[in-house]
Short mmCIF file of C-alpha atoms and ligand atoms in Angstrom, two decimals:
data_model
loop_
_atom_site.label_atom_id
_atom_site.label_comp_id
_atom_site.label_asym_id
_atom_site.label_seq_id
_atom_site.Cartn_x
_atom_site.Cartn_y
_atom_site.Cartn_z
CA UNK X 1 9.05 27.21 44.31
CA UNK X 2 6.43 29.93 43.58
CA UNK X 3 2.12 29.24 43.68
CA UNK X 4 0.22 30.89 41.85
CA UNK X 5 -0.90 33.74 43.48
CA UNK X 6 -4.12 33.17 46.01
CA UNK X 7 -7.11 34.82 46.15
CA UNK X 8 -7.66 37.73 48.22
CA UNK X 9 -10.71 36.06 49.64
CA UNK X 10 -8.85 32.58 50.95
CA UNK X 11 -7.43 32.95 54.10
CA UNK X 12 -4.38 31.06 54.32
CA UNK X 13 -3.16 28.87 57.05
CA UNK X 14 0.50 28.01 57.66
CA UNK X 15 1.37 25.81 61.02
CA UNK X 16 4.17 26.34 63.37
CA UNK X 17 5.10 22.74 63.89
CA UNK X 18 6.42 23.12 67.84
CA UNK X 19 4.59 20.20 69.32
CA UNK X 20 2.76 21.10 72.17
CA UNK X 21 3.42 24.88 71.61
CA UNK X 22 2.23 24.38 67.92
CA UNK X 23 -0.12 27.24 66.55
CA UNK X 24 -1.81 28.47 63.36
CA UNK X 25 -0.74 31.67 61.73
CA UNK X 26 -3.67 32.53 59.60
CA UNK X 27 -3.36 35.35 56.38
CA UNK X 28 -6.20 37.01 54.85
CA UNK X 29 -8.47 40.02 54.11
CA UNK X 30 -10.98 40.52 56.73
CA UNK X 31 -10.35 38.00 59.32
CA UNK X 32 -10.39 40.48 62.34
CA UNK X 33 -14.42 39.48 62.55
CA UNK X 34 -13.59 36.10 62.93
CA UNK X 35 -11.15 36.79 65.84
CA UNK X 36 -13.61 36.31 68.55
CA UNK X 37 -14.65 32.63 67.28
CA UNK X 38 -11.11 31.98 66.66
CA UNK X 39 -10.72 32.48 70.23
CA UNK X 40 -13.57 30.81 71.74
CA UNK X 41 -12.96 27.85 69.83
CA UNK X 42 -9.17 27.19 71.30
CA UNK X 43 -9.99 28.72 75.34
CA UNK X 44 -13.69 28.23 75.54
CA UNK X 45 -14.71 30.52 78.55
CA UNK X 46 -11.46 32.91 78.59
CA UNK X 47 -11.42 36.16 78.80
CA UNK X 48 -9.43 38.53 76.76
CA UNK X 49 -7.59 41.77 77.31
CA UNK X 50 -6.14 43.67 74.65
CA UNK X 51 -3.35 45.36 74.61
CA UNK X 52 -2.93 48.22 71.36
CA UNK X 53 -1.42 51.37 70.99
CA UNK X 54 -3.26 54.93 70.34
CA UNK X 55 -2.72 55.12 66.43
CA UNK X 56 -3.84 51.84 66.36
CA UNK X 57 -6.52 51.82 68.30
CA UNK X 58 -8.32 54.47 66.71
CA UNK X 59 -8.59 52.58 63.62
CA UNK X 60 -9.54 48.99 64.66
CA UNK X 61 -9.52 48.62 68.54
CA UNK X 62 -13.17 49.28 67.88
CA UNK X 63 -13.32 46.41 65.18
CA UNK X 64 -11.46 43.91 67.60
CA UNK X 65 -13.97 44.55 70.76
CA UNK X 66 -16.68 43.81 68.45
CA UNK X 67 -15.52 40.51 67.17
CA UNK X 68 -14.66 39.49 70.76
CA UNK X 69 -18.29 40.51 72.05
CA UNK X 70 -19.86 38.89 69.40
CA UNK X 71 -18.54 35.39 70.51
CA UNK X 72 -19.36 36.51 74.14
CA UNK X 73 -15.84 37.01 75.12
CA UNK X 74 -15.63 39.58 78.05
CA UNK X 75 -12.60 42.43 77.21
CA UNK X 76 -10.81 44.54 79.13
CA UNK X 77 -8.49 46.95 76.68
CA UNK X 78 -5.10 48.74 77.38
CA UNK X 79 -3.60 51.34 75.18
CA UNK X 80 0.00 52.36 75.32
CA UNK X 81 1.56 55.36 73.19
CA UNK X 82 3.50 54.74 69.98
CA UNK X 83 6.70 54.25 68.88
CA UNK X 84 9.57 51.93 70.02
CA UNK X 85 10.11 54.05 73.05
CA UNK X 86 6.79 52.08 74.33
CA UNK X 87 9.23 48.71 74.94
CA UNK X 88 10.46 50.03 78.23
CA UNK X 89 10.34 48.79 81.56
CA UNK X 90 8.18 51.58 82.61
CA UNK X 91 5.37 50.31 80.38
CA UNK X 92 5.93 47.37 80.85
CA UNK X 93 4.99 47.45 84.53
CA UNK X 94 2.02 50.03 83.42
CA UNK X 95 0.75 46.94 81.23
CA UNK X 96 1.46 44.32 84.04
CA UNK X 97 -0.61 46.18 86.34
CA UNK X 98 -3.31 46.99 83.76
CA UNK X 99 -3.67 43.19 82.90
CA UNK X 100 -3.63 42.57 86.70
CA UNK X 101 -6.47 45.17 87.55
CA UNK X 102 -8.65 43.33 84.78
CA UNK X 103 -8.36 40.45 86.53
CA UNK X 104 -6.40 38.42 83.85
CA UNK X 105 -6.35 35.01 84.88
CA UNK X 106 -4.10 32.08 84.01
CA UNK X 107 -6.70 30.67 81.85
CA UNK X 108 -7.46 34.18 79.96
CA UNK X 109 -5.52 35.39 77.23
CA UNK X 110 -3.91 38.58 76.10
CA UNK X 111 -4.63 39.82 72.88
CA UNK X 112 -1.32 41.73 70.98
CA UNK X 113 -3.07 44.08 68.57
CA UNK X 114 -0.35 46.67 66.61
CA UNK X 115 3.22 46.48 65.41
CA UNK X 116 6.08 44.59 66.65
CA UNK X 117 6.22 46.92 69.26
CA UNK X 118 2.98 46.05 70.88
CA UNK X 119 3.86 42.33 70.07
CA UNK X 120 6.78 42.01 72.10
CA UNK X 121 5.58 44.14 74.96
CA UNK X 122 2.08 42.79 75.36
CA UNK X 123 3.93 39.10 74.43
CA UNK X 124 6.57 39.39 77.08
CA UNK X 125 3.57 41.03 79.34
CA UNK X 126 1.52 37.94 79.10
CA UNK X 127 5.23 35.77 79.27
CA UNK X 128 5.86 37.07 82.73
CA UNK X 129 2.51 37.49 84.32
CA UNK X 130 0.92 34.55 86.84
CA UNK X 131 4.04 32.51 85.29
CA UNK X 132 2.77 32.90 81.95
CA UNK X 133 -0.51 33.74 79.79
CA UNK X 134 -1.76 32.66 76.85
CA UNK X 135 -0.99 35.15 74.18
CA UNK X 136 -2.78 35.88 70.50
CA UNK X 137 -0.79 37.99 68.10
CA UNK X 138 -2.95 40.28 65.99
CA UNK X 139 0.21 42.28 63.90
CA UNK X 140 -1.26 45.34 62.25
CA UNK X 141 1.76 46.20 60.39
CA UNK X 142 3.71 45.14 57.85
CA UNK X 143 7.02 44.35 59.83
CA UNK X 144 4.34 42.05 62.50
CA UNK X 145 3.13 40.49 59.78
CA UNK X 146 5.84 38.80 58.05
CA UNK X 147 7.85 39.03 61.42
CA UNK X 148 7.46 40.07 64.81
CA UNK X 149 4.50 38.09 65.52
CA UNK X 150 5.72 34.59 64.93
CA UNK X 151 8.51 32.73 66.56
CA UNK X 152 7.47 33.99 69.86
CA UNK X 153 10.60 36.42 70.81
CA UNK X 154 9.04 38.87 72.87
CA UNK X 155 10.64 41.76 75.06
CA UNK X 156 11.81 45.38 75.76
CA UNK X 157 14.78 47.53 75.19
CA UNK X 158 16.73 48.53 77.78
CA UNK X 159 19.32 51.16 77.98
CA UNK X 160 22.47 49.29 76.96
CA UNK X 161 20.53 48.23 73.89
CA UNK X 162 17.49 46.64 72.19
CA UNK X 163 16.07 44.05 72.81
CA UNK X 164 18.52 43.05 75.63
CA UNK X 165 15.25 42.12 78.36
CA UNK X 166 12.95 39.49 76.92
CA UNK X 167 11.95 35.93 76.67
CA UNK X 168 10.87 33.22 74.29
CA UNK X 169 6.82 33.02 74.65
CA UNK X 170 4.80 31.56 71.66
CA UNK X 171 1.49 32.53 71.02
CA UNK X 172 -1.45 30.30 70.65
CA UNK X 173 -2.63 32.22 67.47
CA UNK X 174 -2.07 34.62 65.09
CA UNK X 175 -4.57 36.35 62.68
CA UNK X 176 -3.02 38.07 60.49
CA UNK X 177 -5.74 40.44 58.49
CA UNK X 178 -4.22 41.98 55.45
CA UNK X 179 -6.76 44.99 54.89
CA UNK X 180 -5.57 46.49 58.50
CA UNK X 181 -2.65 47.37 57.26
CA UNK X 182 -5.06 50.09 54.75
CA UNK X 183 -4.59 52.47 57.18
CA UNK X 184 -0.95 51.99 58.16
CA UNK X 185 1.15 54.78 56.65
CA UNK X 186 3.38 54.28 53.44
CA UNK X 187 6.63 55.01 55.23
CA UNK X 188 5.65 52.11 58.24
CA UNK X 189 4.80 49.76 55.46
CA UNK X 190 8.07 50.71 53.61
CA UNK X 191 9.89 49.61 56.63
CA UNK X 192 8.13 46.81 56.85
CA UNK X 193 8.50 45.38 53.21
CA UNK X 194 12.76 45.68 54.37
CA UNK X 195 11.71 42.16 56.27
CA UNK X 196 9.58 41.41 53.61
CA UNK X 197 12.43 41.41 51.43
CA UNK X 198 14.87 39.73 53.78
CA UNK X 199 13.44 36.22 53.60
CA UNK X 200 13.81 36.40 49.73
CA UNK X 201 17.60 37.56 50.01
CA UNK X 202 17.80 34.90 53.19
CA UNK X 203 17.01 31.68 51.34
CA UNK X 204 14.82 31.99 48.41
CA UNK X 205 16.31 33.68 45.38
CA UNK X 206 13.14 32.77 43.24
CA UNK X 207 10.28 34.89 46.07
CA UNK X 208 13.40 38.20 45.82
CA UNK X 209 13.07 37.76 41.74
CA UNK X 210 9.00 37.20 42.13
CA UNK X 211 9.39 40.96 44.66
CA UNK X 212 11.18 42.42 41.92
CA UNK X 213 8.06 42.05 39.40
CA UNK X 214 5.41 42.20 42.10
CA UNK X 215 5.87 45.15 45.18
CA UNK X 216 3.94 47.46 43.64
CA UNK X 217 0.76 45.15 43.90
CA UNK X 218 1.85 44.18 47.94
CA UNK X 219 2.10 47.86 48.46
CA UNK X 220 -1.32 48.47 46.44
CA UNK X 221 -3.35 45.99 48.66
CA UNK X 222 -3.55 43.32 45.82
CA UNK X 223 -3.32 39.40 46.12
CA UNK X 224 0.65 40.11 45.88
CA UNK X 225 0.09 41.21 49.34
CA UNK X 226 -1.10 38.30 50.72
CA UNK X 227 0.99 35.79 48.89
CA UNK X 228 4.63 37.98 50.12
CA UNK X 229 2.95 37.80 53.51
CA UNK X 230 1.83 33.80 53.18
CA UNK X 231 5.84 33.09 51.73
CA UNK X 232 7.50 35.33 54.55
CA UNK X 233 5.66 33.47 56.88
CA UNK X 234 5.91 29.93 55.47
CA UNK X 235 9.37 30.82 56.02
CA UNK X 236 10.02 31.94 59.05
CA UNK X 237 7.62 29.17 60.69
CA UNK X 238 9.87 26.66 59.26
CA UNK X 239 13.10 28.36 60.45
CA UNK X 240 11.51 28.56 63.89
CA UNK X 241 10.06 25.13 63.99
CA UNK X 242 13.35 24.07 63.69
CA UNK X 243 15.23 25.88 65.44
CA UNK X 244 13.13 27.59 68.11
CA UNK X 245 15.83 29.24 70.30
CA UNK X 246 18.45 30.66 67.96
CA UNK X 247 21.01 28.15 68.45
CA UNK X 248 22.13 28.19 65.02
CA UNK X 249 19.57 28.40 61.22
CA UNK X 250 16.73 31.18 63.78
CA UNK X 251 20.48 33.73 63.51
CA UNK X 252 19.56 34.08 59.36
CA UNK X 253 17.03 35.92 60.25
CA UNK X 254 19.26 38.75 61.03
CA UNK X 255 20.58 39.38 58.05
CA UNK X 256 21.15 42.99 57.72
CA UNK X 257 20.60 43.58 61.75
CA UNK X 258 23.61 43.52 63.22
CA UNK X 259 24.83 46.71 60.98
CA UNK X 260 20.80 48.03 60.97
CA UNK X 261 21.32 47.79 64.98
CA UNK X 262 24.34 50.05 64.69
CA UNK X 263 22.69 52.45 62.39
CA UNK X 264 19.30 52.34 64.67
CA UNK X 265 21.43 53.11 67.88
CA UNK X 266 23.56 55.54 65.89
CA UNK X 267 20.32 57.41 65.33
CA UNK X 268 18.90 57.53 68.65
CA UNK X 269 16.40 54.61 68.19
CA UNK X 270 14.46 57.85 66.59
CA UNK X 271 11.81 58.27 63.84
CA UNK X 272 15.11 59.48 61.50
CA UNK X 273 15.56 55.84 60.96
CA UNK X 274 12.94 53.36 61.98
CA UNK X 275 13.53 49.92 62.43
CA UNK X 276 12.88 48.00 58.84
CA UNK X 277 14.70 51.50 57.31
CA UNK X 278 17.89 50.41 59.46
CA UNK X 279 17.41 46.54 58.04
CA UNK X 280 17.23 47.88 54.63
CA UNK X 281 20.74 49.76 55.01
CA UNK X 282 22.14 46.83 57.10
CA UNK X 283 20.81 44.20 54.12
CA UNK X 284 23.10 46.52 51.87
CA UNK X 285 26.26 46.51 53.79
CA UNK X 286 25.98 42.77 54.49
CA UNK X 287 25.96 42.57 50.65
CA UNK X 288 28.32 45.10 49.80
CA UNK X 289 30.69 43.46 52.93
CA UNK X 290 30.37 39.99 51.76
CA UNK X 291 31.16 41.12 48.21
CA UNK X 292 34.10 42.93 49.62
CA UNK X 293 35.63 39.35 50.99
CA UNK X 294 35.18 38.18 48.04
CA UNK X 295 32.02 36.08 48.43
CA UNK X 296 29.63 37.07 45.42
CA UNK X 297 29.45 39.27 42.50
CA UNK X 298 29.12 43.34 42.70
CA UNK X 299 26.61 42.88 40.44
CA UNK X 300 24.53 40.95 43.02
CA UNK X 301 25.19 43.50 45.60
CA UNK X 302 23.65 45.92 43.47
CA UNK X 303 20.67 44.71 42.37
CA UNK X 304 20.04 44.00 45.64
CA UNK X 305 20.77 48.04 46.12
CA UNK X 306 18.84 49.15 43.49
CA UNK X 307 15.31 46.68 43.93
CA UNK X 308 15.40 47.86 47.96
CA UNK X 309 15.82 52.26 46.61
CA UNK X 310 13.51 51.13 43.95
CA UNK X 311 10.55 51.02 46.88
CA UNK X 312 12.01 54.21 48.44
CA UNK X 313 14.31 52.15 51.37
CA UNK X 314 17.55 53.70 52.15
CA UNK X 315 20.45 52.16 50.72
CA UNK X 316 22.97 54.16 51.96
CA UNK X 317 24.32 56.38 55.27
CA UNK X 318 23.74 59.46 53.87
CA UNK X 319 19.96 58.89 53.18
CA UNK X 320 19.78 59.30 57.31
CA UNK X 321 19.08 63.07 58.06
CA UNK X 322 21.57 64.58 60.07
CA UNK X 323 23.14 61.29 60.91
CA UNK X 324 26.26 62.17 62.99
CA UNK X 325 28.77 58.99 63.23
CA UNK X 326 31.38 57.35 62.17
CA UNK X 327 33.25 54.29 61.92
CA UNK X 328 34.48 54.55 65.63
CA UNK X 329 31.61 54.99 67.17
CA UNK X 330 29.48 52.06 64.48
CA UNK X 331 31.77 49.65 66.07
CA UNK X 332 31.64 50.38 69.39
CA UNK X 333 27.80 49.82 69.04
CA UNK X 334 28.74 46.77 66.98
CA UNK X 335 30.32 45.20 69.98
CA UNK X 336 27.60 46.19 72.27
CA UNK X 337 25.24 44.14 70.31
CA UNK X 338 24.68 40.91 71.55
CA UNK X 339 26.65 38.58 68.98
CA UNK X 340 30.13 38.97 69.65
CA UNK X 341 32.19 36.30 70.95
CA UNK X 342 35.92 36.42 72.14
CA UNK X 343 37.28 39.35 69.99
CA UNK X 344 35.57 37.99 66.92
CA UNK X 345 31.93 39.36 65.38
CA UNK X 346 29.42 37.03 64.34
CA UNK X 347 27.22 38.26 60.97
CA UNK X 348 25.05 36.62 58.82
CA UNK X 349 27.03 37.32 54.91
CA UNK X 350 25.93 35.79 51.79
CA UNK X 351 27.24 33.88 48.86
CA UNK X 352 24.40 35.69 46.59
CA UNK X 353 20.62 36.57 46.43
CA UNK X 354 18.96 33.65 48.58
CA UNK X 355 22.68 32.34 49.90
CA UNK X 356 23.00 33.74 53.57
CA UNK X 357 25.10 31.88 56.09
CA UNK X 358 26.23 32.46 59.61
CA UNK X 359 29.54 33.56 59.43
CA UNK X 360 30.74 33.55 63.64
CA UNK X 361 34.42 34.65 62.95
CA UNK X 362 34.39 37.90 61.24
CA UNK X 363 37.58 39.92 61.83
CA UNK X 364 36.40 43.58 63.60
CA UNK X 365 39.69 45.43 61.75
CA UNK X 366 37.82 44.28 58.15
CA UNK X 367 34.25 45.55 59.16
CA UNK X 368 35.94 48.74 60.38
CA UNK X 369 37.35 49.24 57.50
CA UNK X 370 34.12 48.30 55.42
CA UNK X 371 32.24 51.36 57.39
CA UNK X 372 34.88 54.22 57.16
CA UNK X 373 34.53 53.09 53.25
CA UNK X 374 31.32 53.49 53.40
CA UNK X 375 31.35 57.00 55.28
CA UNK X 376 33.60 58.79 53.30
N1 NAD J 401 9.92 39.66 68.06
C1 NAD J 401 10.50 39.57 66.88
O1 NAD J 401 10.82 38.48 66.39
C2 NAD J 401 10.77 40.84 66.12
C3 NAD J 401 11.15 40.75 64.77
C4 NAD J 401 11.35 41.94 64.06
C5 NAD J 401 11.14 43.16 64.69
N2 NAD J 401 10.78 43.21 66.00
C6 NAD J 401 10.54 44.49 66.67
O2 NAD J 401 9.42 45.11 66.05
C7 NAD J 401 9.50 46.51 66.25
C8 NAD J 401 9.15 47.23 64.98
O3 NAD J 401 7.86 46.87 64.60
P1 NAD J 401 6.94 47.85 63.74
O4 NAD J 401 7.70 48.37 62.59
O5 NAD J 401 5.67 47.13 63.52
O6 NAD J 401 6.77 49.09 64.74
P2 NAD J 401 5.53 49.70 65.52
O7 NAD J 401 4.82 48.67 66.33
O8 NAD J 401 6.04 50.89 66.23
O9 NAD J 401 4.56 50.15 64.35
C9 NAD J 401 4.98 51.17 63.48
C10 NAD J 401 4.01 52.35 63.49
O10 NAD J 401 2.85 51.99 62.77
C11 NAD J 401 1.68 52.23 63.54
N3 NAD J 401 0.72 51.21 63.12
C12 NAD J 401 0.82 49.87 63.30
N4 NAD J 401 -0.19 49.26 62.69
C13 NAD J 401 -0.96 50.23 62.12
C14 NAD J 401 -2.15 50.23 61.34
N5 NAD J 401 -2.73 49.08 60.97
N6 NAD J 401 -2.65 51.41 60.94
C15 NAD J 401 -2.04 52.58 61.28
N7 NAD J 401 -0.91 52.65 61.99
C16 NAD J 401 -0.39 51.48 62.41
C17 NAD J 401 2.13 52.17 64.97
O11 NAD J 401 1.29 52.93 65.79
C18 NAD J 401 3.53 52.76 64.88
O12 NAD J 401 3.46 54.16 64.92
C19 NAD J 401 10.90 46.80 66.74
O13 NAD J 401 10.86 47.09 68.12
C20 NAD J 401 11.64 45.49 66.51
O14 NAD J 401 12.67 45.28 67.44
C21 NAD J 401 10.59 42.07 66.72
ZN1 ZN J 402 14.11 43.22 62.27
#
């Protein structure tokens, strides 16, 4: 159940228990100083390249360098433009040869400082090169945060879908400083707080009620912020730790995806929906769907609704600009995502708030049916 919450100055660690691929997340205000030390204590004599994109490193590549230089850690740094259109092969081999011209040897690491962009191209970067480099995750969003940047999936899009290129690649660390996402903007952190969200309306009814009283301090920058971010991650680290490779309880963590997918695609993988925004509509189908087969309450479907509009999330297909689809064409992109098997769709529904479950025989005709609903 719930802590009280911690103090802004406490950094928080929470442990990935993977054996010999263990590794400490650690939460807090501030900690991108202590980066450098962080380092040099687990790969005395490494040295680091980072790899960050323009928006974010005009606010706090500078900050990064400087933490790495003063623990005497030599750093080469790589910036990449924005935006999801950055996980693409053609970066990706831009990167590789980056980290190659700065001499990044097996015994160096590579430093992932941005969003979950830069965390699964700079992770699946340092994955691939010299058979595999050490990688630290430094998320500066919200989405990295709670997400992206632990459980070590790492990868790039590719044009038959996202996310389709990739491989499983754990960090060695992650710092996680709360007071970098200051500068991120509103609607990024918006997205973000979708994933948030998720882990409440995953497993843990009691964190989703604790959201409901406390998002406007996480979106303020007060201790709520680091508690959600401590929780989401307490989570997922235990999901992951046991089961590392998706092979069954790591698939709850797509609730809401495989409709936010379709929606995502459906908008061109464009800033008219980003990422977290497409989770937040998904979330709200799988609700709404599950309530439809008679699995849980309307009422539960819309609270759900109403907490996730509440922070300014879309909730429904027609709060996509100019979003040109219909049911047709959602389930085509349906099947194109990865989890279908033999006819049937696999989708992570929900008995209620904090009662998902992997559902791997979901008939197409109902989902179809679901969406044109939905559309009209
Ligand atoms: N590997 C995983 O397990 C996993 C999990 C969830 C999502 N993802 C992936 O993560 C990606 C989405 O991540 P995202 O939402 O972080 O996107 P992102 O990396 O594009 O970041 C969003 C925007 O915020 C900016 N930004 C980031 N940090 C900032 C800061 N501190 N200050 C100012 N601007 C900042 C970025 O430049 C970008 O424009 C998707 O590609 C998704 O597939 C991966
Ligand atoms: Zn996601």
């Amino acid at each position: 159940m719930m802590t009280a919450p911690l103090r802004a100055t406490d950094p928080t660690t929470v442990n990935v228990a993977l054996g010999s691929r263990a590794y400490e997340i650690v939460i807090g205000r501030g900690l991108l100083a202590s980066l450098g030390t962080r380092i040099a204590a687990l790969k005395p004599g490494a040295s680091a390249a980072i790899v960050s994109d323009e928006t974010v490193a005009t606010h706090h590549l500078a900050g990064a360098q400087a933490a790495l230089a003063a623990a005497g850690i030599p750093v080469a740094s790589i910036v990449v433009p924005p935006g999801e259109g950055t996980k693409s092969w053609s970066r990706l081999e831009a990167v590789c040869d980056r980290l190659l011209d700065a001499r990044i040897e097996r015994n160096d690491v590579v430093i992932a400082l941005g969003g979950g962009v830069i965390g699964d191209l700079a992770g699946f970067a340092a994955a691939i090169l010299r058979r595999g480099l050490d990688v630290v995750q430094v998320p500066t969003s919200l989405l990295a945060q709670v997400d992206s940047s632990v459980g070590g999936k790492t990868g790039i899009n590719s044009r038959h879908g996202k996310n389709l290129v990739g491989a499983f690649h754990q960090p060695i660390l992650v710092v996680a400083d709360t007071a970098l996402l200051d500068t991120l903007a509103q609607r990024d952190f918006r997205a973000g707080y979708a994933e948030l969200a998720k882990f409440g309306l995953l497993g843990d009814a009691g964190f989703f009620a604790w959201l409901e009283s406390n998002w406007q301090d996480a979106f303020a920058g007060g201790p709520a912020r680091e508690h959600a971010i401590a929780i989401a991650c307490r989570g997922k680290a235990a999901i992951v730790a046991r089961d590392e490779r998706e092979t069954g309880e790591r698939a709850l963590l797509n609730l809401g995806h495989t409709f936010g997918h379709a929606f995502e695609a459906a908008a061109g993988f464009s800033h008219r929906l980003l990422h977290g925004e497409a989770v937040s509509l998904g979330i709200v189908c799988a609700f709404e769907f599950s309530t439809r087969l008679g699995l849980l309450s309307t009422n539960e479907a819309g609270r759900v609704a109403h907490h996730l509009a509440a922070v300014g999330l879309p909730t429904h297909i027609r709060d996509v600009p100019a979003l040109q689809t219909n049911a047709d064409a959602l389930m085509e992109l349906i099947a194109q995502d990865k989890k279908v098997k033999r006819g049937k769709l696999t989708f992570i529904l929900t008995r209620g708030i904090g009662q998902a479950f992997v559902a791997p025989d979901v008939d197409p005709v109902q989902v179809r049916a679901f969406l044109a609903e939905k559309l009209r």
